[in-house]
């Protein structure tokens, strides 16, 4: 896509959302159950929307929360529900609405002490810790967050007792029940006023931060980081990790500076993303422009999105690292420095992550387990230790404790930030230097993602495509060696196609929320070849859709 003329520049007053209008719309707006875009839709990371478009408001949260209570009853989940929020303006109202329903349904809820913010990885850590230490009654959790999305957005994500994002077998059930309640005028929703819900015997304050900090030594070499005396910079991007960094630095005696302490629901301190919108995307060099300017002040620096499940690593040598590059450096380091992991523990990657990971895994004697987009597909492998590391190209990852047991089953941006510190401390070079050496050893890939318009009919057709639909035998001058509609790591549908040659590949999949489809592509033959791959990929996909009777615009 074209880069907006103001990308990377400070936000101006005209870009700021009207918070009172946003909150009023949350409480007073009523979704139209006959409008598909106003129904509840669980994507790869829960239900997201905005009160301004009537896709995320009080009615949605009441319906989802009751549906979740019904699901917990049906599946006999009787332990506490760990409930957290990020710093988006809609997050606290949504948390209080959810609490109204949970309290009236008798669900024991644990919320952050002082009603402060809770990063996503701390919720996953709390669920797994409780379930490991208590027999019988299982805990689960909810995080109220739209992740890195713009300030006007809200989100609701459910993590079942496995600790990570719920799979479709769960979200389909909850979504269907929630929309049934929505269409029925919320009849069947039990609730009590928020003030009473906060004082209910089932609502308890909980310190999410302390246990997480206590356990960091089990997954990272915190002593080595401290001994190296690295100068570390952190920008929480106005997110939920702000409360974590100073206690962490004090506990482990790190020379760490939080360069941005602002909490502002308009996120007025942000620089604009590539499309000219405010978006707290720590993998975007436009959104991270403020920290990148300070790169020479630190040995290593990093930022996180508002719920801290994503990472953005800033090296004094290259600025913001491409997430794919850091994944490669992380895998290279971890599988050589975690001797107690299972000898056959694999590298988990999404099918749109760089294939340099496959080359690295092969050299290390490890399987590269490729799954569809969505961190939920990594949960079983992280739980049983068969995946040592799991990462997405969109800057989300987690890995096992040093003893080979599970740490979190959700993305942990905090963990990945600190891993960048461990690599720098133990190897005397930062992850960008490590990645450069990997390119020299395994090849230098050119990687990109573009969006192309697609009608709802085309998007629906893409999800049903099979390899047989592809008649082409060559792509950008090379023989096609593989066509996939299911991920090789778990045979789950990818919702599109992936086509590969000896030195390149592309994957096309429809967006869950917009009338576009996304093409990811990579070539080990340079940028010019990558452009050829992209051009032929778009023509190939269009031709396949025409053959399926879903052409047109």
mmCIF file of N, CA, C and O in Angstrom, residues 288-327:
data_model
loop_
_atom_site.group_PDB
_atom_site.id
_atom_site.type_symbol
_atom_site.label_atom_id
_atom_site.label_comp_id
_atom_site.label_asym_id
_atom_site.label_seq_id
_atom_site.Cartn_x
_atom_site.Cartn_y
_atom_site.Cartn_z
ATOM 1 N N UNK A 288 6.793 3.348 15.543
ATOM 2 C CA UNK A 288 7.895 3.280 16.504
ATOM 3 C C UNK A 288 8.950 4.362 16.261
ATOM 4 O O UNK A 288 10.058 4.284 16.795
ATOM 5 N N UNK A 289 8.604 5.392 15.496
ATOM 6 C CA UNK A 289 9.590 6.402 15.115
ATOM 7 C C UNK A 289 10.234 7.071 16.322
ATOM 8 O O UNK A 289 11.435 7.387 16.306
ATOM 9 N N UNK A 290 9.479 7.277 17.389
ATOM 10 C CA UNK A 290 10.010 7.933 18.573
ATOM 11 C C UNK A 290 11.143 7.164 19.215
ATOM 12 O O UNK A 290 12.191 7.734 19.564
ATOM 13 N N UNK A 291 10.971 5.851 19.374
ATOM 14 C CA UNK A 291 12.018 5.030 19.987
ATOM 15 C C UNK A 291 13.194 4.839 19.032
ATOM 16 O O UNK A 291 14.351 4.807 19.465
ATOM 17 N N UNK A 292 12.905 4.721 17.750
ATOM 18 C CA UNK A 292 13.981 4.551 16.769
ATOM 19 C C UNK A 292 14.930 5.752 16.805
ATOM 20 O O UNK A 292 16.149 5.595 16.668
ATOM 21 N N UNK A 293 14.398 6.941 17.020
ATOM 22 C CA UNK A 293 15.243 8.133 17.110
ATOM 23 C C UNK A 293 16.242 8.040 18.265
ATOM 24 O O UNK A 293 17.298 8.663 18.233
ATOM 25 N N UNK A 294 15.897 7.249 19.285
ATOM 26 C CA UNK A 294 16.740 7.133 20.487
ATOM 27 C C UNK A 294 17.646 5.909 20.441
ATOM 28 O O UNK A 294 18.296 5.578 21.435
ATOM 29 N N UNK A 295 17.708 5.217 19.310
ATOM 30 C CA UNK A 295 18.388 3.924 19.243
ATOM 31 C C UNK A 295 19.850 3.993 19.681
ATOM 32 O O UNK A 295 20.376 3.043 20.284
ATOM 33 N N UNK A 296 20.522 5.097 19.409
ATOM 34 C CA UNK A 296 21.944 5.203 19.747
ATOM 35 C C UNK A 296 22.189 5.441 21.238
ATOM 36 O O UNK A 296 23.336 5.397 21.689
ATOM 37 N N UNK A 297 21.121 5.675 21.988
ATOM 38 C CA UNK A 297 21.258 5.909 23.426
ATOM 39 C C UNK A 297 21.318 4.605 24.219
ATOM 40 O O UNK A 297 21.599 4.631 25.430
ATOM 41 N N UNK A 298 21.044 3.464 23.562
ATOM 42 C CA UNK A 298 20.902 2.202 24.291
ATOM 43 C C UNK A 298 21.661 1.069 23.588
ATOM 44 O O UNK A 298 21.866 1.101 22.372
ATOM 45 N N UNK A 299 22.034 0.071 24.382
ATOM 46 C CA UNK A 299 22.612 -1.152 23.810
ATOM 47 C C UNK A 299 21.533 -1.976 23.123
ATOM 48 O O UNK A 299 21.789 -2.653 22.125
ATOM 49 N N UNK A 300 20.333 -1.922 23.659
ATOM 50 C CA UNK A 300 19.178 -2.612 23.085
ATOM 51 C C UNK A 300 17.939 -1.884 23.583
ATOM 52 O O UNK A 300 17.910 -1.390 24.715
ATOM 53 N N UNK A 301 16.929 -1.777 22.736
ATOM 54 C CA UNK A 301 15.693 -1.104 23.120
ATOM 55 C C UNK A 301 14.517 -1.865 22.517
ATOM 56 O O UNK A 301 14.683 -2.651 21.570
ATOM 57 N N UNK A 302 13.331 -1.628 23.051
ATOM 58 C CA UNK A 302 12.168 -2.351 22.551
ATOM 59 C C UNK A 302 10.880 -1.649 22.953
ATOM 60 O O UNK A 302 10.847 -0.815 23.865
ATOM 61 N N UNK A 303 9.825 -1.982 22.239
ATOM 62 C CA UNK A 303 8.487 -1.480 22.540
ATOM 63 C C UNK A 303 7.490 -2.614 22.474
ATOM 64 O O UNK A 303 7.790 -3.694 21.944
ATOM 65 N N UNK A 304 6.317 -2.357 23.013
ATOM 66 C CA UNK A 304 5.232 -3.340 22.982
ATOM 67 C C UNK A 304 3.923 -2.667 22.604
ATOM 68 O O UNK A 304 3.767 -1.460 22.783
ATOM 69 N N UNK A 305 2.987 -3.438 22.097
ATOM 70 C CA UNK A 305 1.655 -2.912 21.826
ATOM 71 C C UNK A 305 0.881 -2.813 23.155
ATOM 72 O O UNK A 305 1.395 -3.202 24.204
ATOM 73 N N UNK A 306 -0.349 -2.269 23.149
ATOM 74 C CA UNK A 306 -1.037 -1.999 24.414
ATOM 75 C C UNK A 306 -1.291 -3.196 25.321
ATOM 76 O O UNK A 306 -1.386 -3.021 26.538
ATOM 77 N N UNK A 307 -1.424 -4.407 24.793
ATOM 78 C CA UNK A 307 -1.595 -5.552 25.698
ATOM 79 C C UNK A 307 -0.312 -6.363 25.829
ATOM 80 O O UNK A 307 -0.300 -7.414 26.470
ATOM 81 N N UNK A 308 0.780 -5.867 25.246
ATOM 82 C CA UNK A 308 2.136 -6.424 25.414
ATOM 83 C C UNK A 308 2.272 -7.862 24.951
ATOM 84 O O UNK A 308 3.116 -8.592 25.451
ATOM 85 N N UNK A 309 1.485 -8.265 23.969
ATOM 86 C CA UNK A 309 1.694 -9.608 23.423
ATOM 87 C C UNK A 309 2.592 -9.562 22.177
ATOM 88 O O UNK A 309 3.003 -10.611 21.686
ATOM 89 N N UNK A 310 2.916 -8.367 21.682
ATOM 90 C CA UNK A 310 3.801 -8.227 20.530
ATOM 91 C C UNK A 310 5.067 -7.478 20.916
ATOM 92 O O UNK A 310 5.075 -6.716 21.887
ATOM 93 N N UNK A 311 6.109 -7.678 20.154
ATOM 94 C CA UNK A 311 7.403 -7.070 20.425
ATOM 95 C C UNK A 311 7.851 -6.215 19.254
ATOM 96 O O UNK A 311 7.457 -6.438 18.104
ATOM 97 N N UNK A 312 8.694 -5.233 19.561
ATOM 98 C CA UNK A 312 9.396 -4.456 18.543
ATOM 99 C C UNK A 312 10.806 -4.216 19.041
ATOM 100 O O UNK A 312 11.009 -3.479 20.006
ATOM 101 N N UNK A 313 11.799 -4.858 18.439
ATOM 102 C CA UNK A 313 13.180 -4.817 18.917
ATOM 103 C C UNK A 313 13.961 -3.767 18.130
ATOM 104 O O UNK A 313 13.997 -3.803 16.894
ATOM 105 N N UNK A 314 14.588 -2.847 18.846
ATOM 106 C CA UNK A 314 15.343 -1.751 18.224
ATOM 107 C C UNK A 314 16.825 -1.933 18.510
ATOM 108 O O UNK A 314 17.253 -1.955 19.668
ATOM 109 N N UNK A 315 17.588 -2.081 17.448
ATOM 110 C CA UNK A 315 19.039 -2.229 17.535
ATOM 111 C C UNK A 315 19.707 -0.905 17.194
ATOM 112 O O UNK A 315 19.249 -0.196 16.289
ATOM 113 N N UNK A 316 20.787 -0.553 17.883
ATOM 114 C CA UNK A 316 21.491 0.683 17.523
ATOM 115 C C UNK A 316 22.079 0.627 16.119
ATOM 116 O O UNK A 316 22.406 1.670 15.547
ATOM 117 N N UNK A 317 22.203 -0.552 15.547
ATOM 118 C CA UNK A 317 22.808 -0.709 14.226
ATOM 119 C C UNK A 317 21.809 -0.596 13.078
ATOM 120 O O UNK A 317 22.131 -0.058 12.024
ATOM 121 N N UNK A 318 20.611 -1.132 13.264
ATOM 122 C CA UNK A 318 19.657 -1.155 12.155
ATOM 123 C C UNK A 318 18.345 -0.454 12.468
ATOM 124 O O UNK A 318 17.492 -0.321 11.596
ATOM 125 N N UNK A 319 18.164 0.004 13.696
ATOM 126 C CA UNK A 319 16.867 0.544 14.071
ATOM 127 C C UNK A 319 15.905 -0.584 14.393
ATOM 128 O O UNK A 319 16.279 -1.583 15.022
ATOM 129 N N UNK A 320 14.647 -0.464 13.968
ATOM 130 C CA UNK A 320 13.634 -1.476 14.266
ATOM 131 C C UNK A 320 13.864 -2.725 13.427
ATOM 132 O O UNK A 320 13.915 -2.655 12.195
ATOM 133 N N UNK A 321 14.006 -3.859 14.081
ATOM 134 C CA UNK A 321 14.183 -5.119 13.364
ATOM 135 C C UNK A 321 12.868 -5.591 12.761
ATOM 136 O O UNK A 321 11.805 -5.477 13.390
ATOM 137 N N UNK A 322 12.932 -6.130 11.562
ATOM 138 C CA UNK A 322 11.789 -6.846 11.006
ATOM 139 C C UNK A 322 11.457 -8.017 11.933
ATOM 140 O O UNK A 322 12.359 -8.732 12.371
ATOM 141 N N UNK A 323 10.179 -8.229 12.287
ATOM 142 C CA UNK A 323 9.850 -9.325 13.207
ATOM 143 C C UNK A 323 10.374 -10.680 12.749
ATOM 144 O O UNK A 323 10.839 -11.484 13.567
ATOM 145 N N UNK A 324 10.305 -10.950 11.441
ATOM 146 C CA UNK A 324 10.838 -12.204 10.915
ATOM 147 C C UNK A 324 12.316 -12.359 11.245
ATOM 148 O O UNK A 324 12.796 -13.453 11.555
ATOM 149 N N UNK A 325 13.049 -11.267 11.181
ATOM 150 C CA UNK A 325 14.483 -11.321 11.449
ATOM 151 C C UNK A 325 14.748 -11.669 12.912
ATOM 152 O O UNK A 325 15.649 -12.464 13.209
ATOM 153 N N UNK A 326 13.964 -11.079 13.804
ATOM 154 C CA UNK A 326 14.183 -11.388 15.212
ATOM 155 C C UNK A 326 13.771 -12.825 15.536
ATOM 156 O O UNK A 326 14.420 -13.500 16.348
ATOM 157 N N UNK A 327 12.725 -13.323 14.897
ATOM 158 C CA UNK A 327 12.343 -14.723 15.099
ATOM 159 C C UNK A 327 13.507 -15.645 14.743
ATOM 160 O O UNK A 327 13.795 -16.613 15.456
#
